[in-house]
Amino acid sequence: MQPPLKIGTNKWIGSETLYLAHNLQLFDPQTIRLIEMPSATTVARALRSESLDVAALTLDEALTLMQFVPDLCIILVMDRSVGADALLAKPGIQTLAALKSKRIGVENSAVGAILLDAALRAGNLRIGDVKLVPAAVNLHEQYYLSDKVDALVTFEPYKSRLLAAGAQNLFDSRDTPGLIMDVLITRASVVQQRETELKALIEAHFKALNHVYRHQMEAMDIIASYLGVGRDDVGRLAKGITIPGLADNRRLLLGKPPGLKDGVDKLIGMMQERQLLFMKIKSDNILNGQLLPYE
């Protein structure tokens, strides 16, 4: 008997359909095992070492990992950020142009670089026009409240906490459609060897998503217990993302060309320009929708 298919995630609202599916017994836990890890870095490291078969990561994290594991492919778009990631500023800074010469805290990640780059372009600024302050995500609130930065590139749940503390939302992922999203990735060899389990996992995701639509309060209570937050917090976090359904996933991964291809190419170009990728990556074999159920 084969060992269970191991799927790695970190705590994030966009991955919770998988845990909801587990709670609702929509897949066999003897053949599919969810493993929650402390960070996306540990998830990526485990997939690279083949300790995991499947991983939920942001698109940019997936592209970074593909430099080391070239046969990785995207088999599901889990969610798209539509406001969950944002550039927040102190109350006296009302416009993007007013960020000139200001201190901006940003995590050393592609998501942070992507959002900051887009925000500066929208404000007709260059990276040299601002002062970058490296800020790990667990320090965002501390840096803002202690006046170590004038603005921050951050995301939920820190975004909501800082807004409550008086921060101004100058720019967010609604202004960068298609660039910040979470995807489910695996190796081509796993697709060949574990097709049955992968199809069961993806089908369970869509069944769980339908359960959210039909039994919202029950689903939110279950998700809240996994995230360790209240039901109202789940609703607030969910407002910052959209979860593509089956039809959207088929368009994004199976269209001719796939709908996600332009976005992937744009992100690859942006990451190469910012030296966030050290190898050339082509999008031709990255998108794999063959495991998606029929509509």
PDB file of C-alpha atoms in Angstrom:
ATOM      1  CA  MET A   1       0.000   0.000   0.000  1.00  0.00           C
ATOM      2  CA  GLN A   2       1.309   3.460  -0.911  1.00  0.00           C
ATOM      3  CA  PRO A   3       1.914   5.999   1.863  1.00  0.00           C
ATOM      4  CA  PRO A   4      -0.612   8.838   2.042  1.00  0.00           C
ATOM      5  CA  LEU A   5      -0.259  11.791  -0.312  1.00  0.00           C
ATOM      6  CA  LYS A   6       1.282  14.539   1.841  1.00  0.00           C
ATOM      7  CA  ILE A   7       0.072  18.124   1.328  1.00  0.00           C
ATOM      8  CA  GLY A   8       1.882  20.978   3.064  1.00  0.00           C
ATOM      9  CA  THR A   9       0.234  24.283   3.979  1.00  0.00           C
ATOM     10  CA  ASN A  10       0.750  27.111   6.428  1.00  0.00           C
ATOM     11  CA  LYS A  11      -2.014  28.849   8.373  1.00  0.00           C
ATOM     12  CA  TRP A  12      -3.863  31.026   5.852  1.00  0.00           C
ATOM     13  CA  ILE A  13      -7.517  31.611   5.003  1.00  0.00           C
ATOM     14  CA  GLY A  14      -6.983  30.586   1.372  1.00  0.00           C
ATOM     15  CA  SER A  15      -5.917  27.040   2.341  1.00  0.00           C
ATOM     16  CA  GLU A  16      -8.775  26.385   4.719  1.00  0.00           C
ATOM     17  CA  THR A  17     -11.023  24.693   2.142  1.00  0.00           C
ATOM     18  CA  LEU A  18      -8.654  21.725   2.400  1.00  0.00           C
ATOM     19  CA  TYR A  19      -9.087  21.530   6.179  1.00  0.00           C
ATOM     20  CA  LEU A  20     -12.828  22.022   5.821  1.00  0.00           C
ATOM     21  CA  ALA A  21     -12.825  19.102   3.367  1.00  0.00           C
ATOM     22  CA  HIS A  22     -10.954  17.023   5.959  1.00  0.00           C
ATOM     23  CA  ASN A  23     -13.468  17.972   8.664  1.00  0.00           C
ATOM     24  CA  LEU A  24     -16.379  17.048   6.391  1.00  0.00           C
ATOM     25  CA  GLN A  25     -14.702  13.728   5.494  1.00  0.00           C
ATOM     26  CA  LEU A  26     -14.651  14.596   1.790  1.00  0.00           C
ATOM     27  CA  PHE A  27     -11.486  12.550   1.253  1.00  0.00           C
ATOM     28  CA  ASP A  28      -9.965   9.452   2.801  1.00  0.00           C
ATOM     29  CA  PRO A  29      -7.402  10.448   5.481  1.00  0.00           C
ATOM     30  CA  GLN A  30      -5.661   7.126   4.908  1.00  0.00           C
ATOM     31  CA  THR A  31      -4.714   8.219   1.377  1.00  0.00           C
ATOM     32  CA  ILE A  32      -4.461  12.019   1.786  1.00  0.00           C
ATOM     33  CA  ARG A  33      -2.743  13.751   4.701  1.00  0.00           C
ATOM     34  CA  LEU A  34      -2.727  17.508   5.364  1.00  0.00           C
ATOM     35  CA  ILE A  35       0.348  18.842   7.146  1.00  0.00           C
ATOM     36  CA  GLU A  36       0.251  22.382   8.554  1.00  0.00           C
ATOM     37  CA  MET A  37       3.700  23.958   8.783  1.00  0.00           C
ATOM     38  CA  PRO A  38       4.839  27.160  10.531  1.00  0.00           C
ATOM     39  CA  SER A  39       5.719  29.098   7.375  1.00  0.00           C
ATOM     40  CA  ALA A  40       5.752  29.058   3.588  1.00  0.00           C
ATOM     41  CA  THR A  41       9.540  28.714   3.767  1.00  0.00           C
ATOM     42  CA  THR A  42       9.266  25.399   5.597  1.00  0.00           C
ATOM     43  CA  VAL A  43       6.602  24.203   3.146  1.00  0.00           C
ATOM     44  CA  ALA A  44       8.824  25.044   0.162  1.00  0.00           C
ATOM     45  CA  ARG A  45      11.843  23.408   1.781  1.00  0.00           C
ATOM     46  CA  ALA A  46       9.885  20.216   2.498  1.00  0.00           C
ATOM     47  CA  LEU A  47       8.576  20.011  -1.068  1.00  0.00           C
ATOM     48  CA  ARG A  48      12.074  20.538  -2.431  1.00  0.00           C
ATOM     49  CA  SER A  49      13.425  17.697  -0.264  1.00  0.00           C
ATOM     50  CA  GLU A  50      10.487  15.476  -1.307  1.00  0.00           C
ATOM     51  CA  SER A  51       9.179  15.281   2.269  1.00  0.00           C
ATOM     52  CA  LEU A  52       5.935  16.593   0.760  1.00  0.00           C
ATOM     53  CA  ASP A  53       4.133  15.616  -2.421  1.00  0.00           C
ATOM     54  CA  VAL A  54       2.025  18.770  -2.804  1.00  0.00           C
ATOM     55  CA  ALA A  55       2.328  22.316  -1.457  1.00  0.00           C
ATOM     56  CA  ALA A  56       0.116  25.368  -1.147  1.00  0.00           C
ATOM     57  CA  LEU A  57       2.291  28.421  -1.870  1.00  0.00           C
ATOM     58  CA  THR A  58       1.967  31.863  -3.392  1.00  0.00           C
ATOM     59  CA  LEU A  59       2.601  32.019  -7.125  1.00  0.00           C
ATOM     60  CA  ASP A  60       5.901  33.847  -6.683  1.00  0.00           C
ATOM     61  CA  GLU A  61       7.058  31.281  -4.100  1.00  0.00           C
ATOM     62  CA  ALA A  62       6.165  28.532  -6.571  1.00  0.00           C
ATOM     63  CA  LEU A  63       8.204  30.221  -9.315  1.00  0.00           C
ATOM     64  CA  THR A  64      11.164  30.609  -6.970  1.00  0.00           C
ATOM     65  CA  LEU A  65      10.983  26.917  -6.081  1.00  0.00           C
ATOM     66  CA  MET A  66      10.815  25.941  -9.758  1.00  0.00           C
ATOM     67  CA  GLN A  67      14.426  27.063 -10.097  1.00  0.00           C
ATOM     68  CA  PHE A  68      15.392  24.079  -7.935  1.00  0.00           C
ATOM     69  CA  VAL A  69      12.610  21.655  -8.923  1.00  0.00           C
ATOM     70  CA  PRO A  70      12.083  22.299 -12.648  1.00  0.00           C
ATOM     71  CA  ASP A  71       9.288  19.751 -13.129  1.00  0.00           C
ATOM     72  CA  LEU A  72       6.920  21.504 -10.703  1.00  0.00           C
ATOM     73  CA  CYS A  73       3.496  22.418 -12.036  1.00  0.00           C
ATOM     74  CA  ILE A  74       0.454  24.336 -10.827  1.00  0.00           C
ATOM     75  CA  ILE A  75      -2.588  22.058 -10.516  1.00  0.00           C
ATOM     76  CA  LEU A  76      -5.046  24.415  -8.780  1.00  0.00           C
ATOM     77  CA  VAL A  77      -5.490  28.140  -8.170  1.00  0.00           C
ATOM     78  CA  MET A  78      -6.516  28.287  -4.516  1.00  0.00           C
ATOM     79  CA  ASP A  79      -7.209  31.999  -4.113  1.00  0.00           C
ATOM     80  CA  ARG A  80      -6.394  35.444  -5.470  1.00  0.00           C
ATOM     81  CA  SER A  81      -5.551  38.430  -3.296  1.00  0.00           C
ATOM     82  CA  VAL A  82      -8.007  41.302  -3.775  1.00  0.00           C
ATOM     83  CA  GLY A  83      -7.010  43.581  -0.943  1.00  0.00           C
ATOM     84  CA  ALA A  84      -5.442  41.228   1.605  1.00  0.00           C
ATOM     85  CA  ASP A  85      -1.960  42.605   0.733  1.00  0.00           C
ATOM     86  CA  ALA A  86      -1.508  46.350   1.053  1.00  0.00           C
ATOM     87  CA  LEU A  87       0.783  49.358   1.367  1.00  0.00           C
ATOM     88  CA  LEU A  88      -0.257  51.238   4.500  1.00  0.00           C
ATOM     89  CA  ALA A  89       1.036  54.620   5.607  1.00  0.00           C
ATOM     90  CA  LYS A  90       0.931  56.937   8.601  1.00  0.00           C
ATOM     91  CA  PRO A  91      -2.162  59.188   8.747  1.00  0.00           C
ATOM     92  CA  GLY A  92      -0.304  62.271   7.477  1.00  0.00           C
ATOM     93  CA  ILE A  93       0.682  60.533   4.224  1.00  0.00           C
ATOM     94  CA  GLN A  94      -2.349  60.782   1.969  1.00  0.00           C
ATOM     95  CA  THR A  95      -0.969  59.914  -1.481  1.00  0.00           C
ATOM     96  CA  LEU A  96       1.568  57.585  -3.062  1.00  0.00           C
ATOM     97  CA  ALA A  97       3.556  60.568  -4.326  1.00  0.00           C
ATOM     98  CA  ALA A  98       3.912  61.739  -0.720  1.00  0.00           C
ATOM     99  CA  LEU A  99       6.008  58.630  -0.003  1.00  0.00           C
ATOM    100  CA  LYS A 100       9.037  60.294  -1.588  1.00  0.00           C
ATOM    101  CA  SER A 101      12.006  60.161   0.841  1.00  0.00           C
ATOM    102  CA  LYS A 102       9.886  58.234   3.360  1.00  0.00           C
ATOM    103  CA  ARG A 103      10.862  55.004   5.171  1.00  0.00           C
ATOM    104  CA  ILE A 104       8.934  51.985   3.890  1.00  0.00           C
ATOM    105  CA  GLY A 105       9.058  48.694   5.750  1.00  0.00           C
ATOM    106  CA  VAL A 106       8.895  45.620   3.534  1.00  0.00           C
ATOM    107  CA  GLU A 107       9.496  41.913   4.034  1.00  0.00           C
ATOM    108  CA  ASN A 108      12.217  40.319   1.915  1.00  0.00           C
ATOM    109  CA  SER A 109       9.774  38.415  -0.287  1.00  0.00           C
ATOM    110  CA  ALA A 110       8.586  38.546  -3.851  1.00  0.00           C
ATOM    111  CA  VAL A 111       5.057  39.494  -2.779  1.00  0.00           C
ATOM    112  CA  GLY A 112       6.425  42.495  -0.898  1.00  0.00           C
ATOM    113  CA  ALA A 113       8.598  43.510  -3.845  1.00  0.00           C
ATOM    114  CA  ILE A 114       5.752  43.088  -6.336  1.00  0.00           C
ATOM    115  CA  LEU A 115       3.289  45.195  -4.359  1.00  0.00           C
ATOM    116  CA  LEU A 116       5.853  47.894  -3.565  1.00  0.00           C
ATOM    117  CA  ASP A 117       7.024  48.051  -7.181  1.00  0.00           C
ATOM    118  CA  ALA A 118       3.457  48.454  -8.450  1.00  0.00           C
ATOM    119  CA  ALA A 119       2.652  51.079  -5.816  1.00  0.00           C
ATOM    120  CA  LEU A 120       5.744  53.160  -6.599  1.00  0.00           C
ATOM    121  CA  ARG A 121       5.010  53.020 -10.311  1.00  0.00           C
ATOM    122  CA  ALA A 122       1.448  54.199  -9.631  1.00  0.00           C
ATOM    123  CA  GLY A 123       2.876  57.134  -7.656  1.00  0.00           C
ATOM    124  CA  ASN A 124       5.452  57.956 -10.371  1.00  0.00           C
ATOM    125  CA  LEU A 125       8.246  57.054  -7.974  1.00  0.00           C
ATOM    126  CA  ARG A 126      11.343  54.904  -8.288  1.00  0.00           C
ATOM    127  CA  ILE A 127      12.832  52.578  -5.707  1.00  0.00           C
ATOM    128  CA  GLY A 128      15.637  55.104  -5.131  1.00  0.00           C
ATOM    129  CA  ASP A 129      13.073  57.748  -4.163  1.00  0.00           C
ATOM    130  CA  VAL A 130      12.235  55.949  -0.900  1.00  0.00           C
ATOM    131  CA  LYS A 131      14.173  54.451   1.999  1.00  0.00           C
ATOM    132  CA  LEU A 132      13.598  50.709   2.323  1.00  0.00           C
ATOM    133  CA  VAL A 133      13.531  49.217   5.820  1.00  0.00           C
ATOM    134  CA  PRO A 134      13.748  45.391   5.991  1.00  0.00           C
ATOM    135  CA  ALA A 135      10.838  44.273   8.167  1.00  0.00           C
ATOM    136  CA  ALA A 136       9.956  40.659   8.918  1.00  0.00           C
ATOM    137  CA  VAL A 137       6.212  40.205   9.080  1.00  0.00           C
ATOM    138  CA  ASN A 138       6.194  39.532  12.833  1.00  0.00           C
ATOM    139  CA  LEU A 139       7.724  43.008  13.333  1.00  0.00           C
ATOM    140  CA  HIS A 140       5.233  44.976  11.241  1.00  0.00           C
ATOM    141  CA  GLU A 141       3.059  46.194  14.106  1.00  0.00           C
ATOM    142  CA  GLN A 142       6.076  46.975  16.291  1.00  0.00           C
ATOM    143  CA  TYR A 143       7.800  48.970  13.549  1.00  0.00           C
ATOM    144  CA  TYR A 144       4.654  50.951  12.750  1.00  0.00           C
ATOM    145  CA  LEU A 145       3.738  51.736  16.359  1.00  0.00           C
ATOM    146  CA  SER A 146       7.317  52.635  17.332  1.00  0.00           C
ATOM    147  CA  ASP A 147       7.697  55.003  14.340  1.00  0.00           C
ATOM    148  CA  LYS A 148      10.536  53.036  12.773  1.00  0.00           C
ATOM    149  CA  VAL A 149       8.755  53.317   9.428  1.00  0.00           C
ATOM    150  CA  ASP A 150       6.462  55.794   7.705  1.00  0.00           C
ATOM    151  CA  ALA A 151       4.730  53.110   5.648  1.00  0.00           C
ATOM    152  CA  LEU A 152       4.567  49.314   5.435  1.00  0.00           C
ATOM    153  CA  VAL A 153       3.900  46.647   2.836  1.00  0.00           C
ATOM    154  CA  THR A 154       1.890  44.140   4.835  1.00  0.00           C
ATOM    155  CA  PHE A 155      -0.975  41.658   4.662  1.00  0.00           C
ATOM    156  CA  GLU A 156      -3.754  40.149   6.753  1.00  0.00           C
ATOM    157  CA  PRO A 157      -4.188  39.832   9.654  1.00  0.00           C
ATOM    158  CA  TYR A 158      -1.630  42.623  10.262  1.00  0.00           C
ATOM    159  CA  LYS A 159      -3.335  44.857   7.723  1.00  0.00           C
ATOM    160  CA  SER A 160      -6.574  45.041   9.718  1.00  0.00           C
ATOM    161  CA  ARG A 161      -4.728  45.605  12.998  1.00  0.00           C
ATOM    162  CA  LEU A 162      -2.751  48.516  11.556  1.00  0.00           C
ATOM    163  CA  LEU A 163      -5.833  50.054   9.949  1.00  0.00           C
ATOM    164  CA  ALA A 164      -7.478  49.926  13.372  1.00  0.00           C
ATOM    165  CA  ALA A 165      -4.406  51.758  14.719  1.00  0.00           C
ATOM    166  CA  GLY A 166      -4.997  54.597  12.232  1.00  0.00           C
ATOM    167  CA  ALA A 167      -2.966  53.562   9.189  1.00  0.00           C
ATOM    168  CA  GLN A 168      -4.045  54.729   5.721  1.00  0.00           C
ATOM    169  CA  ASN A 169      -4.497  52.221   2.894  1.00  0.00           C
ATOM    170  CA  LEU A 170      -2.683  53.822  -0.053  1.00  0.00           C
ATOM    171  CA  PHE A 171      -2.492  50.798  -2.364  1.00  0.00           C
ATOM    172  CA  ASP A 172      -3.475  47.137  -2.212  1.00  0.00           C
ATOM    173  CA  SER A 173      -3.664  43.954  -4.258  1.00  0.00           C
ATOM    174  CA  ARG A 174      -6.926  45.040  -5.874  1.00  0.00           C
ATOM    175  CA  ASP A 175      -4.670  47.371  -7.885  1.00  0.00           C
ATOM    176  CA  THR A 176      -2.444  44.467  -9.039  1.00  0.00           C
ATOM    177  CA  PRO A 177      -4.966  41.924 -10.371  1.00  0.00           C
ATOM    178  CA  GLY A 178      -3.643  38.463 -11.133  1.00  0.00           C
ATOM    179  CA  LEU A 179      -0.178  38.879  -9.600  1.00  0.00           C
ATOM    180  CA  ILE A 180      -0.699  37.784  -5.988  1.00  0.00           C
ATOM    181  CA  MET A 181      -2.372  34.422  -5.565  1.00  0.00           C
ATOM    182  CA  ASP A 182      -2.019  31.069  -3.846  1.00  0.00           C
ATOM    183  CA  VAL A 183      -1.647  27.910  -5.876  1.00  0.00           C
ATOM    184  CA  LEU A 184      -1.373  24.173  -5.304  1.00  0.00           C
ATOM    185  CA  ILE A 185       1.792  22.734  -6.837  1.00  0.00           C
ATOM    186  CA  THR A 186       3.346  19.301  -7.246  1.00  0.00           C
ATOM    187  CA  ARG A 187       5.974  17.531  -9.321  1.00  0.00           C
ATOM    188  CA  ALA A 188       5.168  16.015 -12.708  1.00  0.00           C
ATOM    189  CA  SER A 189       6.247  12.619 -11.384  1.00  0.00           C
ATOM    190  CA  VAL A 190       3.652  12.849  -8.612  1.00  0.00           C
ATOM    191  CA  VAL A 191       0.957  13.677 -11.181  1.00  0.00           C
ATOM    192  CA  GLN A 192       1.864  10.485 -13.012  1.00  0.00           C
ATOM    193  CA  GLN A 193       2.105   8.282  -9.926  1.00  0.00           C
ATOM    194  CA  ARG A 194      -0.673   9.651  -7.691  1.00  0.00           C
ATOM    195  CA  GLU A 195      -3.324  10.860 -10.138  1.00  0.00           C
ATOM    196  CA  THR A 196      -6.206   9.231  -8.244  1.00  0.00           C
ATOM    197  CA  GLU A 197      -5.347  10.887  -4.921  1.00  0.00           C
ATOM    198  CA  LEU A 198      -4.643  14.264  -6.533  1.00  0.00           C
ATOM    199  CA  LYS A 199      -8.002  14.226  -8.296  1.00  0.00           C
ATOM    200  CA  ALA A 200      -9.705  13.292  -5.033  1.00  0.00           C
ATOM    201  CA  LEU A 201      -7.969  16.176  -3.242  1.00  0.00           C
ATOM    202  CA  ILE A 202      -8.962  18.743  -5.860  1.00  0.00           C
ATOM    203  CA  GLU A 203     -12.536  17.458  -6.039  1.00  0.00           C
ATOM    204  CA  ALA A 204     -12.760  17.693  -2.240  1.00  0.00           C
ATOM    205  CA  HIS A 205     -11.586  21.318  -2.412  1.00  0.00           C
ATOM    206  CA  PHE A 206     -14.452  22.254  -4.732  1.00  0.00           C
ATOM    207  CA  LYS A 207     -16.983  20.291  -2.657  1.00  0.00           C
ATOM    208  CA  ALA A 208     -15.810  22.152   0.437  1.00  0.00           C
ATOM    209  CA  LEU A 209     -16.118  25.446  -1.419  1.00  0.00           C
ATOM    210  CA  ASN A 210     -19.711  24.573  -2.330  1.00  0.00           C
ATOM    211  CA  HIS A 211     -20.337  23.760   1.327  1.00  0.00           C
ATOM    212  CA  VAL A 212     -19.172  27.274   2.245  1.00  0.00           C
ATOM    213  CA  TYR A 213     -21.748  28.746  -0.138  1.00  0.00           C
ATOM    214  CA  ARG A 214     -24.597  26.525   1.075  1.00  0.00           C
ATOM    215  CA  HIS A 215     -23.825  26.369   4.806  1.00  0.00           C
ATOM    216  CA  GLN A 216     -21.863  29.548   5.418  1.00  0.00           C
ATOM    217  CA  MET A 217     -22.182  29.862   9.185  1.00  0.00           C
ATOM    218  CA  GLU A 218     -21.295  26.209   9.839  1.00  0.00           C
ATOM    219  CA  ALA A 219     -18.339  26.405   7.464  1.00  0.00           C
ATOM    220  CA  MET A 220     -17.074  29.636   9.025  1.00  0.00           C
ATOM    221  CA  ASP A 221     -17.206  28.089  12.502  1.00  0.00           C
ATOM    222  CA  ILE A 222     -15.138  25.116  11.327  1.00  0.00           C
ATOM    223  CA  ILE A 223     -12.604  27.341   9.556  1.00  0.00           C
ATOM    224  CA  ALA A 224     -12.410  29.650  12.594  1.00  0.00           C
ATOM    225  CA  SER A 225     -11.485  26.678  14.792  1.00  0.00           C
ATOM    226  CA  TYR A 226      -8.636  25.733  12.446  1.00  0.00           C
ATOM    227  CA  LEU A 227      -7.345  29.310  12.220  1.00  0.00           C
ATOM    228  CA  GLY A 228      -7.770  29.971  15.930  1.00  0.00           C
ATOM    229  CA  VAL A 229      -9.880  33.105  15.372  1.00  0.00           C
ATOM    230  CA  GLY A 230     -13.511  34.129  15.771  1.00  0.00           C
ATOM    231  CA  ARG A 231     -16.206  33.697  13.125  1.00  0.00           C
ATOM    232  CA  ASP A 232     -16.273  37.457  12.443  1.00  0.00           C
ATOM    233  CA  ASP A 233     -12.511  37.388  11.861  1.00  0.00           C
ATOM    234  CA  VAL A 234     -12.966  34.674   9.225  1.00  0.00           C
ATOM    235  CA  GLY A 235     -15.423  36.881   7.356  1.00  0.00           C
ATOM    236  CA  ARG A 236     -13.060  39.834   7.528  1.00  0.00           C
ATOM    237  CA  LEU A 237     -10.073  37.801   6.312  1.00  0.00           C
ATOM    238  CA  ALA A 238     -12.123  36.265   3.509  1.00  0.00           C
ATOM    239  CA  LYS A 239     -13.011  39.716   2.146  1.00  0.00           C
ATOM    240  CA  GLY A 240      -9.393  40.189   1.068  1.00  0.00           C
ATOM    241  CA  ILE A 241      -9.371  37.191  -1.273  1.00  0.00           C
ATOM    242  CA  THR A 242     -11.463  35.528  -3.943  1.00  0.00           C
ATOM    243  CA  ILE A 243     -11.518  31.764  -4.427  1.00  0.00           C
ATOM    244  CA  PRO A 244     -11.836  30.742  -8.082  1.00  0.00           C
ATOM    245  CA  GLY A 245     -14.433  28.053  -8.709  1.00  0.00           C
ATOM    246  CA  LEU A 246     -14.128  25.116 -11.059  1.00  0.00           C
ATOM    247  CA  ALA A 247     -15.052  27.061 -14.195  1.00  0.00           C
ATOM    248  CA  ASP A 248     -12.481  29.751 -13.385  1.00  0.00           C
ATOM    249  CA  ASN A 249      -9.796  27.159 -12.688  1.00  0.00           C
ATOM    250  CA  ARG A 250     -10.484  25.420 -15.986  1.00  0.00           C
ATOM    251  CA  ARG A 251     -10.161  28.761 -17.788  1.00  0.00           C
ATOM    252  CA  LEU A 252      -6.974  29.662 -15.909  1.00  0.00           C
ATOM    253  CA  LEU A 253      -5.230  26.300 -16.333  1.00  0.00           C
ATOM    254  CA  LEU A 254      -6.811  24.700 -19.416  1.00  0.00           C
ATOM    255  CA  GLY A 255      -7.692  27.556 -21.774  1.00  0.00           C
ATOM    256  CA  LYS A 256      -5.981  27.951 -25.142  1.00  0.00           C
ATOM    257  CA  PRO A 257      -3.849  29.648 -24.064  1.00  0.00           C
ATOM    258  CA  PRO A 258      -4.495  29.187 -20.323  1.00  0.00           C
ATOM    259  CA  GLY A 259      -5.864  32.352 -18.755  1.00  0.00           C
ATOM    260  CA  LEU A 260      -3.102  32.393 -16.166  1.00  0.00           C
ATOM    261  CA  LYS A 261      -0.250  32.335 -18.699  1.00  0.00           C
ATOM    262  CA  ASP A 262      -0.026  36.110 -19.239  1.00  0.00           C
ATOM    263  CA  GLY A 263      -0.009  36.744 -15.498  1.00  0.00           C
ATOM    264  CA  VAL A 264       2.693  34.131 -14.928  1.00  0.00           C
ATOM    265  CA  ASP A 265       4.832  35.582 -17.729  1.00  0.00           C
ATOM    266  CA  LYS A 266       4.388  39.094 -16.325  1.00  0.00           C
ATOM    267  CA  LEU A 267       5.346  37.938 -12.825  1.00  0.00           C
ATOM    268  CA  ILE A 268       8.402  36.047 -14.115  1.00  0.00           C
ATOM    269  CA  GLY A 269       9.550  39.185 -15.944  1.00  0.00           C
ATOM    270  CA  MET A 270       9.008  41.366 -12.884  1.00  0.00           C
ATOM    271  CA  MET A 271      10.855  38.936 -10.603  1.00  0.00           C
ATOM    272  CA  GLN A 272      13.774  38.678 -13.023  1.00  0.00           C
ATOM    273  CA  GLU A 273      13.946  42.461 -13.296  1.00  0.00           C
ATOM    274  CA  ARG A 274      14.089  42.740  -9.490  1.00  0.00           C
ATOM    275  CA  GLN A 275      16.665  39.896  -9.335  1.00  0.00           C
ATOM    276  CA  LEU A 276      14.281  37.686  -7.378  1.00  0.00           C
ATOM    277  CA  LEU A 277      14.915  34.857  -9.855  1.00  0.00           C
ATOM    278  CA  PHE A 278      18.428  33.764 -10.822  1.00  0.00           C
ATOM    279  CA  MET A 279      17.387  31.279 -13.513  1.00  0.00           C
ATOM    280  CA  LYS A 280      15.215  31.647 -16.590  1.00  0.00           C
ATOM    281  CA  ILE A 281      11.805  30.054 -16.218  1.00  0.00           C
ATOM    282  CA  LYS A 282       9.334  29.393 -19.018  1.00  0.00           C
ATOM    283  CA  SER A 283       5.618  29.189 -18.355  1.00  0.00           C
ATOM    284  CA  ASP A 284       4.969  26.609 -21.088  1.00  0.00           C
ATOM    285  CA  ASN A 285       4.845  23.534 -18.834  1.00  0.00           C
ATOM    286  CA  ILE A 286       3.945  25.168 -15.536  1.00  0.00           C
ATOM    287  CA  LEU A 287       0.154  25.150 -15.849  1.00  0.00           C
ATOM    288  CA  ASN A 288      -1.498  21.745 -15.570  1.00  0.00           C
ATOM    289  CA  GLY A 289      -5.285  21.505 -15.428  1.00  0.00           C
ATOM    290  CA  GLN A 290      -5.585  17.844 -16.306  1.00  0.00           C
ATOM    291  CA  LEU A 291      -6.595  16.891 -12.750  1.00  0.00           C
ATOM    292  CA  LEU A 292      -9.552  19.286 -12.605  1.00  0.00           C
ATOM    293  CA  PRO A 293     -13.024  17.742 -12.567  1.00  0.00           C
ATOM    294  CA  TYR A 294     -15.292  18.261 -15.560  1.00  0.00           C
ATOM    295  CA  GLU A 295     -17.792  21.084 -15.222  1.00  0.00           C
TER     296      GLU A 295
END
